[in-house]
Amino acid sequence: YLYKFDAARVCDGMGLKLQISAFGALLGSLFLSFTFVASLHIWKFAGYKDTNRDDPGTIKRRFVSAILSCLCSALLVRLLAREAPESEHGLSFSELLGVRCDLLGKACVNCFALTALLFLGPLVQHLLVVLKGYDKLFLANGLGFWVITRNLVLAPITEEFVFRGCLVRLWVSAGLPLMATIFCSPFCFALAHAHHFVEHVRRTRSKKQALAQVLFQVFYTSLFGMYSNFLLIRTGSLLAVILAHAFCNHQGFPDVGFFVSSSEPLYEHRKLMGAIYLLGSARPGIVGFACSAGPMTAGFPSTFKP
């Protein structure tokens, strides 16, 4: 017989190999990005306006959409994958997506610690503000349950699954250059945030201000996407990347307004904070991060490495 149907093997996805052309990977990337964004707005056809992205109802509906997008993305990867020849080592479906990997615990700890090292300056800054009584310990306080859940749980899981687990797998399987995968594929992730332009216009009533906000968001998410790609390719762990994403969402972009604004609580300590940012953050933080990124992500049998 030419092919014997094995239900257990199909469900487990053992012995799979994904090999596509560069054009196919790029086309698949566009499909994943379009599906993810389009699914968030499909509720408008059902009569929901969803003008406020922080409304609990909007968050719940968009979470359902994101889950459906994840399923479509996983289905695309599974349909493109083929059973590996007996002479080659195949991967399970969960390994293809980075859900299952070796040294999972170590990967999560190392990636979380590395990300915290990058944010060492802002962490010290926030701790000082808390000690002075100007802020609460947890930055997410006051945002509401569903907003916090979206920022720290729903968005990291769904976005990393689609744009890292599935999209990066397409680029790696196409044999695209490693640097291109790390530095170019995140633009699909970044441009997927451009749909916030309409929401910013509604809130600010200014297209110019909304455009500036979106461009900054695209820039920031591109940088984060490059970092996430690096972590995934080096460790092979999607969960580790999700934890790093959640931590970055909790921290947000560092607020350095105290350097120039006298109304900021740390303005009088700007020289001390400047030293911390330059020495405490820029050295053990940024430079230390750069020096530690390689060693802390080394030694993992990642299936995303070429």
Coordinates of N, CA, C and O in Angstrom, one line a residue, residues 16-181:
L16 N 6.9 15.2 11.5 CA 6.5 16.2 10.5 C 7.7 17.0 10.1 O 8.7 17.2 10.8
K17 N 7.7 17.5 8.9 CA 8.7 18.3 8.3 C 8.1 19.4 7.5 O 7.2 19.1 6.6
L18 N 8.5 20.6 7.7 CA 7.9 21.8 7.0 C 9.0 22.4 6.1 O 10.0 22.8 6.6
Q19 N 8.8 22.4 4.8 CA 9.8 22.9 3.9 C 9.0 23.6 2.7 O 8.3 23.0 2.0
I20 N 9.2 24.9 2.7 CA 8.5 25.7 1.7 C 9.4 26.7 1.0 O 10.5 26.9 1.4
S21 N 8.9 27.3 0.0 CA 9.8 28.3 -0.7 C 9.7 29.7 0.0 O 8.9 29.9 0.9
A22 N 10.7 30.5 -0.3 CA 10.7 31.8 0.3 C 9.4 32.6 -0.1 O 8.9 33.3 0.8
F23 N 9.0 32.5 -1.3 CA 7.7 33.2 -1.7 C 6.6 32.7 -0.9 O 5.7 33.4 -0.5
G24 N 6.5 31.3 -0.7 CA 5.4 30.8 0.1 C 5.4 31.2 1.5 O 4.4 31.5 2.1
A25 N 6.6 31.4 2.1 CA 6.8 31.9 3.5 C 6.3 33.3 3.6 O 5.6 33.7 4.5
L26 N 6.6 34.2 2.6 CA 6.2 35.6 2.6 C 4.7 35.7 2.4 O 4.0 36.5 3.1
L27 N 4.2 34.9 1.5 CA 2.7 34.8 1.3 C 2.0 34.4 2.5 O 0.9 34.9 2.9
G28 N 2.5 33.3 3.2 CA 1.9 32.8 4.4 C 2.0 33.9 5.5 O 1.0 34.0 6.3
S29 N 3.1 34.7 5.6 CA 3.2 35.7 6.6 C 2.1 36.8 6.4 O 1.5 37.3 7.3
L30 N 1.9 37.2 5.1 CA 0.8 38.1 4.8 C -0.5 37.6 5.2 O -1.4 38.3 5.7
F31 N -0.8 36.3 5.0 CA -2.0 35.7 5.3 C -2.2 35.7 6.8 O -3.3 36.0 7.3
L32 N -1.2 35.3 7.6 CA -1.3 35.3 9.0 C -1.6 36.7 9.6 O -2.4 36.9 10.5
S33 N -0.9 37.7 9.1 CA -1.1 39.1 9.5 C -2.5 39.6 9.2 O -3.2 40.2 10.1
F34 N -2.9 39.3 8.0 CA -4.2 39.8 7.6 C -5.3 39.1 8.4 O -6.3 39.7 8.8
T35 N -5.2 37.8 8.6 CA -6.2 37.0 9.3 C -6.3 37.5 10.7 O -7.4 37.7 11.3
F36 N -5.1 37.8 11.4 CA -5.1 38.2 12.7 C -5.9 39.6 12.9 O -6.7 39.7 13.8
V37 N -5.5 40.5 12.0 CA -6.1 41.9 12.1 C -7.6 41.8 11.7 O -8.5 42.4 12.4
A38 N -7.9 41.1 10.6 CA -9.3 41.1 10.1 C -10.2 40.5 11.2 O -11.4 40.9 11.3
S39 N -9.7 39.4 11.9 CA -10.6 38.7 12.8 C -11.0 39.6 14.0 O -12.1 39.5 14.6
L40 N -10.2 40.7 14.3 CA -10.5 41.6 15.4 C -11.6 42.5 15.0 O -12.4 43.0 15.9
H41 N -11.8 42.7 13.8 CA -12.8 43.7 13.3 C -14.1 43.1 12.7 O -15.0 43.8 12.2
I42 N -14.1 41.7 12.6 CA -15.2 41.1 12.0 C -16.5 41.2 12.7 O -17.6 41.0 12.1
W43 N -16.4 41.5 14.0 CA -17.6 41.7 14.8 C -18.5 42.9 14.3 O -19.6 43.0 14.7
K44 N -17.9 43.8 13.6 CA -18.6 44.9 13.1 C -19.7 44.5 12.2 O -20.8 45.2 12.1
F45 N -19.5 43.4 11.5 CA -20.6 42.9 10.6 C -21.7 42.3 11.4 O -22.8 42.0 10.8
A46 N -21.5 42.0 12.7 CA -22.6 41.5 13.5 C -23.3 42.6 14.3 O -24.1 42.4 15.2
G47 N -22.9 43.9 14.0 CA -23.5 45.0 14.7 C -22.8 45.6 15.8 O -23.3 46.6 16.4
Y48 N -21.6 45.1 16.2 CA -20.8 45.6 17.3 C -19.9 46.7 16.7 O -19.1 46.4 15.9
K49 N -19.9 47.9 17.3 CA -19.1 49.0 16.8 C -17.7 48.9 17.4 O -16.7 49.2 16.8
D50 N -17.6 48.4 18.7 CA -16.3 48.2 19.4 C -15.4 49.5 19.2 O -14.2 49.4 18.8
T51 N -15.9 50.6 19.5 CA -15.1 51.9 19.4 C -14.1 52.0 20.5 O -13.1 52.7 20.4
N52 N -14.4 51.4 21.7 CA -13.4 51.5 22.8 C -12.8 50.1 23.0 O -13.4 49.2 23.4
R53 N -11.5 50.0 22.7 CA -10.7 48.8 22.8 C -10.6 48.3 24.2 O -10.3 47.1 24.4
D54 N -10.8 49.2 25.2 CA -10.7 48.8 26.6 C -12.0 48.3 27.2 O -12.1 48.0 28.4
D55 N -13.1 48.4 26.4 CA -14.4 47.9 26.9 C -14.3 46.4 27.1 O -13.9 45.7 26.2
P56 N -14.8 45.9 28.3 CA -14.8 44.4 28.5 C -15.4 43.6 27.4 O -14.9 42.6 27.0
G57 N -16.5 44.1 26.9 CA -17.2 43.3 25.8 C -16.3 43.3 24.6 O -16.2 42.2 23.9
T58 N -15.6 44.4 24.2 CA -14.7 44.4 23.1 C -13.5 43.5 23.3 O -13.1 42.7 22.4
I59 N -13.0 43.5 24.5 CA -11.8 42.6 24.8 C -12.2 41.1 24.7 O -11.5 40.3 24.1
K60 N -13.4 40.8 25.2 CA -13.9 39.4 25.1 C -14.1 38.9 23.6 O -13.7 37.8 23.2
R61 N -14.7 39.8 22.9 CA -15.0 39.4 21.5 C -13.6 39.3 20.7 O -13.5 38.4 19.9
R62 N -12.7 40.3 20.9 CA -11.5 40.2 20.2 C -10.6 39.0 20.7 O -9.8 38.5 19.9
F63 N -10.8 38.6 21.9 CA -10.1 37.4 22.4 C -10.6 36.2 21.6 O -9.8 35.3 21.2
V64 N -11.9 36.1 21.4 CA -12.5 35.0 20.6 C -11.9 35.0 19.2 O -11.5 34.0 18.6
S65 N -11.8 36.2 18.6 CA -11.3 36.4 17.3 C -9.8 36.0 17.2 O -9.4 35.3 16.3
A66 N -9.0 36.4 18.3 CA -7.6 36.0 18.3 C -7.4 34.5 18.4 O -6.5 33.9 17.8
I67 N -8.3 33.9 19.2 CA -8.2 32.4 19.3 C -8.5 31.7 17.9 O -7.8 30.8 17.5
L68 N -9.5 32.2 17.2 CA -9.8 31.7 15.9 C -8.6 31.9 14.9 O -8.3 31.1 14.1
S69 N -8.0 33.1 15.1 CA -6.8 33.4 14.3 C -5.7 32.4 14.6 O -5.0 32.0 13.7
C70 N -5.5 32.1 15.9 CA -4.5 31.1 16.2 C -4.8 29.7 15.6 O -3.9 29.1 15.1
L71 N -6.0 29.4 15.6 CA -6.4 28.1 15.0 C -6.2 28.1 13.5 O -5.7 27.1 13.0
C72 N -6.5 29.2 12.9 CA -6.2 29.3 11.4 C -4.7 29.2 11.1 O -4.3 28.6 10.2
S73 N -3.9 29.9 12.0 CA -2.5 29.9 11.8 C -1.9 28.5 12.0 O -1.0 28.1 11.2
A74 N -2.3 27.8 13.0 CA -1.9 26.5 13.3 C -2.3 25.5 12.2 O -1.5 24.6 11.8
L75 N -3.5 25.7 11.7 CA -4.0 24.9 10.6 C -3.1 25.1 9.3 O -2.8 24.1 8.6
L76 N -2.7 26.3 9.0 CA -1.9 26.6 7.9 C -0.6 25.9 8.0 O -0.1 25.2 7.0
V77 N 0.1 25.9 9.2 CA 1.3 25.3 9.4 C 1.2 23.8 9.2 O 2.0 23.1 8.6
R78 N 0.1 23.2 9.8 CA -0.2 21.8 9.7 C -0.4 21.3 8.3 O 0.1 20.2 7.9
L79 N -1.1 22.1 7.5 CA -1.4 21.7 6.1 C -0.2 21.8 5.3 O 0.0 21.0 4.3
L80 N 0.7 22.7 5.6 CA 2.0 22.8 4.8 C 3.0 21.8 5.2 O 3.9 21.5 4.4
A81 N 2.9 21.3 6.4 CA 3.8 20.2 6.9 C 3.6 18.9 6.2 O 2.4 18.6 5.9
R82 N 4.6 18.2 6.0 CA 4.5 16.8 5.4 C 5.2 15.8 6.3 O 6.1 16.2 7.1
E83 N 4.8 14.6 6.2 CA 5.4 13.5 7.0 C 6.9 13.4 6.6 O 7.2 13.2 5.4
A84 N 7.8 13.4 7.6 CA 9.2 13.3 7.3 C 9.6 11.9 6.8 O 9.0 10.9 7.3
P85 N 10.5 11.8 5.9 CA 11.0 10.5 5.5 C 11.6 9.7 6.7 O 12.0 10.3 7.7
E86 N 11.5 8.4 6.6 CA 12.0 7.6 7.8 C 13.5 7.8 8.0 O 14.0 7.6 9.1
S87 N 14.2 8.3 7.0 CA 15.7 8.5 7.1 C 16.0 9.9 7.8 O 17.1 10.1 8.2
E88 N 14.9 10.7 8.0 CA 15.1 12.0 8.6 C 14.4 12.1 9.9 O 13.4 11.4 10.1
H89 N 14.9 13.0 10.8 CA 14.2 13.2 12.1 C 13.1 14.2 11.9 O 13.4 15.4 11.6
G90 N 11.9 13.8 12.2 CA 10.8 14.7 12.1 C 10.5 15.3 13.4 O 11.0 14.9 14.5
L91 N 9.6 16.3 13.4 CA 9.2 17.0 14.6 C 7.7 16.7 14.9 O 6.9 16.6 13.9
S92 N 7.3 16.8 16.1 CA 5.9 16.7 16.4 C 5.3 18.1 16.1 O 6.0 19.1 15.9
F93 N 3.9 18.1 16.0 CA 3.3 19.4 15.6 C 3.6 20.4 16.7 O 3.8 21.6 16.4
S94 N 3.5 20.0 18.0 CA 3.8 21.0 19.1 C 5.3 21.5 19.0 O 5.5 22.6 19.4
E95 N 6.2 20.7 18.6 CA 7.6 21.1 18.4 C 7.7 22.1 17.3 O 8.5 23.0 17.3
L96 N 6.9 21.9 16.2 CA 7.0 22.8 15.1 C 6.6 24.2 15.5 O 7.2 25.2 15.0
L97 N 5.7 24.3 16.4 CA 5.1 25.6 16.9 C 5.9 26.1 18.1 O 5.6 27.2 18.5
G98 N 6.8 25.4 18.6 CA 7.6 25.8 19.8 C 6.9 25.6 21.1 O 7.4 26.1 22.1
V99 N 5.7 25.0 21.1 CA 5.0 24.8 22.3 C 5.7 23.7 23.2 O 5.7 23.9 24.4
R100 N 6.3 22.8 22.5 CA 7.0 21.7 23.2 C 8.5 21.8 22.9 O 8.8 21.9 21.7
C101 N 9.3 21.8 23.9 CA 10.8 21.9 23.6 C 11.5 21.3 24.8 O 10.9 21.2 25.9
D102 N 12.8 21.0 24.6 CA 13.6 20.6 25.7 C 14.1 21.8 26.6 O 14.1 22.9 26.1
L103 N 14.4 21.5 27.8 CA 14.8 22.5 28.8 C 13.9 23.7 28.9 O 14.3 24.9 28.9
L104 N 12.6 23.4 28.9 CA 11.5 24.4 29.0 C 11.7 25.3 30.2 O 11.6 26.6 30.1
G105 N 11.9 24.7 31.4 CA 12.0 25.5 32.6 C 13.1 26.5 32.5 O 13.0 27.7 32.9
K106 N 14.3 26.0 32.1 CA 15.5 26.8 32.0 C 15.3 28.0 31.0 O 15.7 29.1 31.3
A107 N 14.7 27.7 29.9 CA 14.4 28.7 28.9 C 13.5 29.8 29.4 O 13.8 31.0 29.2
C108 N 12.5 29.4 30.2 CA 11.6 30.4 30.7 C 12.3 31.3 31.8 O 12.2 32.5 31.7
V109 N 13.1 30.7 32.6 CA 13.8 31.5 33.7 C 14.8 32.4 33.0 O 14.9 33.6 33.4
N110 N 15.6 31.9 32.1 CA 16.7 32.7 31.5 C 16.1 33.8 30.7 O 16.6 35.0 30.7
C111 N 15.0 33.6 29.9 CA 14.5 34.7 29.1 C 13.8 35.7 30.0 O 13.9 36.9 29.7
F112 N 13.1 35.3 31.0 CA 12.5 36.3 31.9 C 13.6 37.1 32.6 O 13.5 38.3 32.7
A113 N 14.7 36.5 33.1 CA 15.7 37.2 33.8 C 16.5 38.1 32.8 O 16.8 39.3 33.2
L114 N 16.7 37.7 31.6 CA 17.3 38.5 30.6 C 16.5 39.8 30.3 O 17.0 40.9 30.2
T115 N 15.2 39.6 30.2 CA 14.3 40.7 30.0 C 14.3 41.7 31.1 O 14.2 42.9 31.0
A116 N 14.3 41.1 32.3 CA 14.3 42.0 33.5 C 15.6 42.8 33.6 O 15.6 43.9 34.0
L117 N 16.7 42.2 33.1 CA 18.0 42.9 33.1 C 17.9 44.1 32.2 O 18.5 45.1 32.4
L118 N 17.2 43.9 31.0 CA 17.1 45.0 30.1 C 16.3 46.2 30.7 O 16.6 47.3 30.4
F119 N 15.4 45.8 31.6 CA 14.5 46.9 32.2 C 15.0 47.2 33.6 O 14.2 47.7 34.4
L120 N 16.3 47.0 33.9 CA 16.8 47.2 35.2 C 16.6 48.7 35.6 O 16.2 49.0 36.8
G121 N 16.9 49.6 34.7 CA 16.8 51.0 35.0 C 15.4 51.4 35.4 O 15.1 52.0 36.4
P122 N 14.4 51.1 34.5 CA 13.0 51.4 34.8 C 12.5 50.8 36.1 O 11.6 51.3 36.8
L123 N 13.0 49.6 36.4 CA 12.6 48.9 37.6 C 13.0 49.6 38.8 O 12.3 49.8 39.8
V124 N 14.3 50.1 38.8 CA 14.8 50.9 39.9 C 14.0 52.2 40.0 O 13.6 52.6 41.1
Q125 N 13.7 52.8 38.9 CA 13.0 54.1 38.9 C 11.6 53.9 39.5 O 11.1 54.7 40.3
H126 N 10.9 52.8 39.1 CA 9.6 52.6 39.6 C 9.6 52.3 41.1 O 8.7 52.7 41.9
L127 N 10.6 51.5 41.6 CA 10.7 51.2 43.0 C 10.9 52.5 43.8 O 10.3 52.7 44.9
L128 N 11.7 53.5 43.3 CA 11.9 54.7 44.0 C 10.6 55.5 44.1 O 10.3 56.1 45.1
V129 N 9.8 55.5 43.0 CA 8.6 56.2 43.0 C 7.6 55.6 44.0 O 6.9 56.3 44.7
V130 N 7.6 54.3 44.1 CA 6.7 53.6 45.0 C 7.1 53.9 46.5 O 6.3 54.2 47.3
L131 N 8.4 53.9 46.7 CA 8.9 54.2 48.1 C 8.6 55.7 48.5 O 8.4 55.9 49.7
K132 N 8.5 56.5 47.5 CA 8.2 57.9 47.8 C 6.7 58.1 47.9 O 6.2 59.3 48.2
G133 N 5.9 57.1 47.6 CA 4.5 57.1 47.8 C 3.7 57.7 46.7 O 2.5 58.1 46.8
Y134 N 4.3 57.8 45.5 CA 3.7 58.4 44.3 C 3.0 57.4 43.4 O 2.3 57.8 42.5
D135 N 3.2 56.2 43.7 CA 2.7 55.2 42.8 C 2.5 53.9 43.6 O 3.1 53.7 44.6
K136 N 1.7 52.9 43.0 CA 1.5 51.6 43.6 C 2.6 50.7 43.0 O 3.2 50.9 42.0
L137 N 2.8 49.6 43.7 CA 3.8 48.6 43.4 C 3.6 48.0 42.0 O 4.5 47.9 41.2
F138 N 2.3 47.6 41.8 CA 2.0 47.0 40.5 C 1.5 48.0 39.5 O 0.5 48.7 39.8
L139 N 2.1 48.1 38.4 CA 1.8 49.1 37.4 C 0.4 48.9 36.8 O -0.2 49.8 36.3
A140 N -0.1 47.7 36.9 CA -1.4 47.4 36.2 C -2.6 47.8 37.1 O -3.7 47.7 36.7
N141 N -2.3 48.2 38.3 CA -3.4 48.6 39.2 C -4.3 49.7 38.6 O -3.8 50.6 38.0
G142 N -5.6 49.5 38.7 CA -6.6 50.5 38.3 C -7.0 50.4 36.8 O -7.8 51.2 36.4
L143 N -6.4 49.5 36.1 CA -6.8 49.3 34.7 C -8.0 48.5 34.5 O -8.6 48.5 33.4
G144 N -8.4 47.7 35.5 CA -9.6 46.9 35.3 C -9.2 45.4 35.0 O -8.1 45.2 34.3
F145 N -10.0 44.5 35.4 CA -9.6 43.1 35.2 C -9.4 42.7 33.8 O -8.4 42.0 33.5
W146 N -10.3 43.1 32.9 CA -10.2 42.6 31.5 C -9.1 43.3 30.8 O -8.4 42.7 29.9
V147 N -8.8 44.5 31.1 CA -7.6 45.2 30.5 C -6.3 44.6 30.9 O -5.4 44.3 30.1
I148 N -6.2 44.3 32.2 CA -5.0 43.6 32.7 C -4.9 42.2 32.1 O -3.8 41.8 31.7
T149 N -6.0 41.5 32.0 CA -5.9 40.1 31.5 C -5.5 40.2 30.0 O -4.7 39.3 29.5
R150 N -6.0 41.2 29.3 CA -5.7 41.3 27.8 C -4.2 41.6 27.7 O -3.5 41.0 26.9
N151 N -3.7 42.6 28.5 CA -2.3 43.0 28.3 C -1.3 41.9 28.8 O -0.2 41.8 28.2
L152 N -1.6 41.2 29.9 CA -0.6 40.3 30.4 C -0.8 38.8 30.1 O 0.1 38.0 30.3
V153 N -2.0 38.5 29.6 CA -2.3 37.1 29.3 C -2.7 36.9 27.8 O -2.1 36.2 27.1
L154 N -3.8 37.5 27.5 CA -4.4 37.2 26.2 C -3.6 37.6 25.0 O -3.3 36.9 24.1
A155 N -3.1 38.9 25.0 CA -2.3 39.4 23.9 C -1.0 38.7 23.8 O -0.6 38.3 22.7
P156 N -0.2 38.5 24.9 CA 1.1 37.8 24.8 C 0.9 36.4 24.2 O 1.7 35.9 23.3
I157 N -0.1 35.6 24.6 CA -0.3 34.2 24.2 C -0.7 34.2 22.7 O 0.0 33.5 21.9
T158 N -1.7 35.0 22.3 CA -2.2 34.9 20.9 C -1.2 35.5 19.9 O -1.0 35.0 18.8
E159 N -0.6 36.7 20.3 CA 0.3 37.3 19.4 C 1.6 36.5 19.2 O 2.0 36.4 18.0
E160 N 2.1 36.0 20.2 CA 3.3 35.2 20.1 C 3.1 33.9 19.4 O 3.9 33.4 18.6
F161 N 1.9 33.3 19.6 CA 1.6 32.0 18.9 C 1.6 32.3 17.4 O 2.1 31.5 16.6
V162 N 0.9 33.3 17.0 CA 0.7 33.6 15.5 C 2.0 34.1 14.9 O 2.5 33.6 13.9
F163 N 2.6 35.2 15.5 CA 3.7 35.9 14.9 C 5.1 35.3 15.2 O 6.1 35.7 14.6
R164 N 5.1 34.4 16.2 CA 6.4 33.8 16.5 C 6.3 32.3 16.2 O 7.0 31.8 15.3
G165 N 5.4 31.6 16.9 CA 5.3 30.1 16.7 C 5.0 29.7 15.3 O 5.6 28.8 14.7
C166 N 4.1 30.4 14.6 CA 3.7 30.1 13.2 C 4.5 30.8 12.2 O 5.0 30.2 11.2
L167 N 4.6 32.2 12.3 CA 5.2 33.0 11.2 C 6.7 32.7 11.2 O 7.2 32.5 10.1
V168 N 7.4 32.7 12.3 CA 8.8 32.4 12.3 C 9.1 31.0 11.8 O 10.1 30.8 11.1
R169 N 8.2 30.1 12.1 CA 8.4 28.7 11.6 C 8.4 28.7 10.1 O 9.2 28.0 9.4
L170 N 7.5 29.5 9.5 CA 7.5 29.6 8.0 C 8.8 30.1 7.4 O 9.3 29.6 6.5
W171 N 9.3 31.2 8.0 CA 10.6 31.8 7.5 C 11.7 30.8 7.7 O 12.6 30.7 6.8
V172 N 11.8 30.2 8.9 CA 12.9 29.2 9.1 C 12.8 28.0 8.1 O 13.8 27.6 7.6
S173 N 11.6 27.5 7.9 CA 11.4 26.4 7.0 C 11.7 26.7 5.6 O 12.0 25.8 4.8
A174 N 11.6 28.0 5.2 CA 11.9 28.4 3.9 C 13.4 28.6 3.6 O 13.8 28.9 2.5
G175 N 14.2 28.5 4.7 CA 15.6 28.7 4.6 C 16.1 30.1 4.4 O 17.2 30.4 3.9
L176 N 15.2 31.0 4.8 CA 15.6 32.5 4.7 C 16.7 32.8 5.6 O 16.9 32.1 6.7
P177 N 17.6 33.8 5.3 CA 18.7 34.1 6.2 C 18.3 34.4 7.6 O 17.2 35.0 7.8
L178 N 19.1 33.9 8.5 CA 18.7 34.1 9.9 C 18.5 35.5 10.3 O 17.6 35.9 11.0
M179 N 19.4 36.4 9.8 CA 19.3 37.8 10.1 C 18.0 38.4 9.6 O 17.4 39.3 10.2
A180 N 17.6 37.9 8.4 CA 16.3 38.4 7.8 C 15.1 38.0 8.6 O 14.2 38.7 8.8
T181 N 15.2 36.7 9.1 CA 14.1 36.2 10.0 C 14.0 37.0 11.3 O 12.9 37.4 11.7

